[in-house]
Coordinates of N, CA and C in Angstrom, one line a residue:
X203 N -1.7 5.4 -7.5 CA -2.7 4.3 -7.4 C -3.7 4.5 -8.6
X204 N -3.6 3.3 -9.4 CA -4.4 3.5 -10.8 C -5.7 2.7 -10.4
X205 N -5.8 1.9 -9.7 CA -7.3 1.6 -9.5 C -7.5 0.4 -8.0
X206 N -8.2 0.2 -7.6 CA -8.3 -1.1 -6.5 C -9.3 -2.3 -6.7
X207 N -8.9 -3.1 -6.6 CA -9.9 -4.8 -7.1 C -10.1 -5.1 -5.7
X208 N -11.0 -5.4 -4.8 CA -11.4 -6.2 -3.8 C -12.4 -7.6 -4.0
X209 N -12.1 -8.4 -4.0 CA -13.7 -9.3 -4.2 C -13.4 -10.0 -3.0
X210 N -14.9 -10.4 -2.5 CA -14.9 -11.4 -1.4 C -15.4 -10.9 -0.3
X211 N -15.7 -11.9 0.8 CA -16.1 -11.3 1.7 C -15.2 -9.8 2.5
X212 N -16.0 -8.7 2.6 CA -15.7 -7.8 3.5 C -15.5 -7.0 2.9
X213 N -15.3 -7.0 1.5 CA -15.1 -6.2 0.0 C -15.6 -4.7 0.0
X214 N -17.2 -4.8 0.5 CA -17.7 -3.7 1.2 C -17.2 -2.9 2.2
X215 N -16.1 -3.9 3.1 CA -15.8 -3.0 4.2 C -14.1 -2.4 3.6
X216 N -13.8 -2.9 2.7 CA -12.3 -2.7 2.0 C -11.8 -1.0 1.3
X217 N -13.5 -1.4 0.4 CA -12.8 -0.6 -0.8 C -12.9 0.7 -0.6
X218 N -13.7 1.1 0.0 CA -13.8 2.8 0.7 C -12.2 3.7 0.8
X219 N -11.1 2.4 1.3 CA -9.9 3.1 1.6 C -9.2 3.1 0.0
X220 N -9.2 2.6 -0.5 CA -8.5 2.8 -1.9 C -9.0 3.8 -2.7
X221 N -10.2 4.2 -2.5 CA -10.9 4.7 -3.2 C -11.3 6.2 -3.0
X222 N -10.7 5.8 -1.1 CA -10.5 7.4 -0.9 C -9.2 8.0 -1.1
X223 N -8.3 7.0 -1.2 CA -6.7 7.5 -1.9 C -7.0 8.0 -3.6
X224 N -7.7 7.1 -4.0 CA -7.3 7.4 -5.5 C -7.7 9.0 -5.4
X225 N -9.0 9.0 -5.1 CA -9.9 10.7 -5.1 C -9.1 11.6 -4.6
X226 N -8.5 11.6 -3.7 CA -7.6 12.4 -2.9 C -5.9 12.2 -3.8
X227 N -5.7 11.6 -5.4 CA -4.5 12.1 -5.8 C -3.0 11.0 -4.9
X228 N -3.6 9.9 -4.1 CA -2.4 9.5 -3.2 C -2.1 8.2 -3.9
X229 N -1.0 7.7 -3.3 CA 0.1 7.2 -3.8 C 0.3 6.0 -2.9
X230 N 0.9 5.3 -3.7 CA 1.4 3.9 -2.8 C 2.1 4.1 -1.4
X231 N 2.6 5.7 -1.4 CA 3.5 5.9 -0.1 C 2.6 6.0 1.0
X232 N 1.1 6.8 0.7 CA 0.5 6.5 1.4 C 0.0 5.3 2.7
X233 N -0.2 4.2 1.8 CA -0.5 2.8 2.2 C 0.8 2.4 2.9
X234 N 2.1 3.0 2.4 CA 3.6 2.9 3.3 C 3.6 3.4 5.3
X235 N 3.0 4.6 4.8 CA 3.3 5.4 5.7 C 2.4 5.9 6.5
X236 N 1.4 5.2 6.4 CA 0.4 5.5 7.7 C -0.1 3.9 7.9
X237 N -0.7 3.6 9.4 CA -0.6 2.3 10.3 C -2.1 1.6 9.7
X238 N -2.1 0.5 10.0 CA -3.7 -0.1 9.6 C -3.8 -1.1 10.5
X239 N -4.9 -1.0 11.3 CA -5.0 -1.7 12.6 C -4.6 -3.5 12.3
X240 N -4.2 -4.1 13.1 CA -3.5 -5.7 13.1 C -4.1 -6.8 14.0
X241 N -4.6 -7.4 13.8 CA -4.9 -8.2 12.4 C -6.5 -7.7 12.0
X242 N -6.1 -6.9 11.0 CA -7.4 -6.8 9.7 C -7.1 -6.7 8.7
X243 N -8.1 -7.2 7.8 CA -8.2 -7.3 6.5 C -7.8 -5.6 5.4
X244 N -7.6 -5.1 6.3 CA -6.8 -3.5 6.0 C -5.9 -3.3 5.5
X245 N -5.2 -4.6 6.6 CA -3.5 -4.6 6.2 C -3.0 -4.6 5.1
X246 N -3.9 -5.6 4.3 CA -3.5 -6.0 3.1 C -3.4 -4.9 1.9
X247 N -3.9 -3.6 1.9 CA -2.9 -2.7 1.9 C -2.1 -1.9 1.6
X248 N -1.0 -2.3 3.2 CA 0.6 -1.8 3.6 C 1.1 -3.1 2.5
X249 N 0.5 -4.3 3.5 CA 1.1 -5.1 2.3 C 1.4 -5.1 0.7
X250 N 0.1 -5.0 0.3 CA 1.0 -4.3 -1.2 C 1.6 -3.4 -1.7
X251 N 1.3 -2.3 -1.5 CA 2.0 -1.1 -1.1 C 3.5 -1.9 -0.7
X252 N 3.9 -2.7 0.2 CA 5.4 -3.0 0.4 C 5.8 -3.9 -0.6
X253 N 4.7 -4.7 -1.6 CA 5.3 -5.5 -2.6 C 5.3 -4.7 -3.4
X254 N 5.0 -3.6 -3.6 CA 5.0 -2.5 -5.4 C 6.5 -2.0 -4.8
X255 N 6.7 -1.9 -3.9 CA 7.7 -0.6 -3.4 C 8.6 -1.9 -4.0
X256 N 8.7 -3.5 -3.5 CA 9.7 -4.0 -3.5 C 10.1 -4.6 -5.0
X257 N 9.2 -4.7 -5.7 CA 9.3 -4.6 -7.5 C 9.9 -3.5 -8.2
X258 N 9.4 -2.2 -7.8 CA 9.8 -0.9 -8.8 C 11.2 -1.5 -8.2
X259 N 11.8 -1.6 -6.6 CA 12.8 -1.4 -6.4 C 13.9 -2.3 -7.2
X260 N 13.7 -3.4 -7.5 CA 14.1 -4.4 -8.3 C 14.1 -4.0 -9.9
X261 N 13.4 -3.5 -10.0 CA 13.5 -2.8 -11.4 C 14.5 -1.4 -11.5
X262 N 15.2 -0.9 -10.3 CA 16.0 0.2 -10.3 C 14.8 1.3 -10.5
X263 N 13.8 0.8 -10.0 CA 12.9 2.7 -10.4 C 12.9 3.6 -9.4
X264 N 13.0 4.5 -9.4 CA 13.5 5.4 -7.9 C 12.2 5.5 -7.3
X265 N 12.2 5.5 -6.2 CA 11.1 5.1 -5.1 C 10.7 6.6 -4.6
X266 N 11.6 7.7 -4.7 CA 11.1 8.8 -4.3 C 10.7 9.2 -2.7
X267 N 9.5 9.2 -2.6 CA 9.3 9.5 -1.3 C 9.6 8.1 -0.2
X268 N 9.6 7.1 -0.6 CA 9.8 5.4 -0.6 C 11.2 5.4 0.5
X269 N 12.1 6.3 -0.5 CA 13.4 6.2 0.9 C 13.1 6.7 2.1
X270 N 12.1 7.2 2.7 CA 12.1 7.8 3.8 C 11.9 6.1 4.9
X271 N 11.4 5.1 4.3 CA 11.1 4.2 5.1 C 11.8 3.2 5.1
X272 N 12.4 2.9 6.7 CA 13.4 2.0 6.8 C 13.5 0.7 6.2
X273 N 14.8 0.1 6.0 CA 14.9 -0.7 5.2 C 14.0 -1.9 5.5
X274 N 14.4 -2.1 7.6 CA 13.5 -3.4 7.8 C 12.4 -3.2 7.7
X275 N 11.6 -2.4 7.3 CA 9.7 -2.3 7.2 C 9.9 -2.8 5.8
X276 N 10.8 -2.2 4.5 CA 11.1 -2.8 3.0 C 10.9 -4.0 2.9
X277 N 11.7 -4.4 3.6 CA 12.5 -5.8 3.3 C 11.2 -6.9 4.0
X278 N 10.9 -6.8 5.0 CA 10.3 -7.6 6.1 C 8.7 -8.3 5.4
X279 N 8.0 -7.2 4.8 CA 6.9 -8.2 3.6 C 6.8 -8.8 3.0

């Protein structure tokens, strides 16, 4: 994770989590692989996290830790 954009309302309550990935060295697989409560503005996310996973994968870039998660959580975003 190279950086996080939030604008808009709740922006305040958003960017804390990106921001504690970046500090902490973590990775898109993170946003994969741990839950974010439903329905919040959290989600959003897993969800991109599952649209980078579904680009590199389209580009043939090897996903790495990425295969561990089943196809239908991949595909289903």
């Amino acid at each position: 994770v190279l950086g996080v954009h939030i604008i808009g309302e709740g922006a305040t309550e958003l960017i804390h989590i990106g921001q504690a990935v970046i500090n902490l060295g973590g990775t898109v697989d993170y946003f994969i692989d741990n839950s974010f409560n439903f329905p919040t503005l959290a989600e959003a996310y897993k969800v991109a996290a599952l649209d980078a996973w579904n680009r590199l994968r389209k580009l043939g870039e090897p996903a790495s830790a990425l295969e561990a998660v089943p196809e239908v959580k991949k595909d289903a975003a």
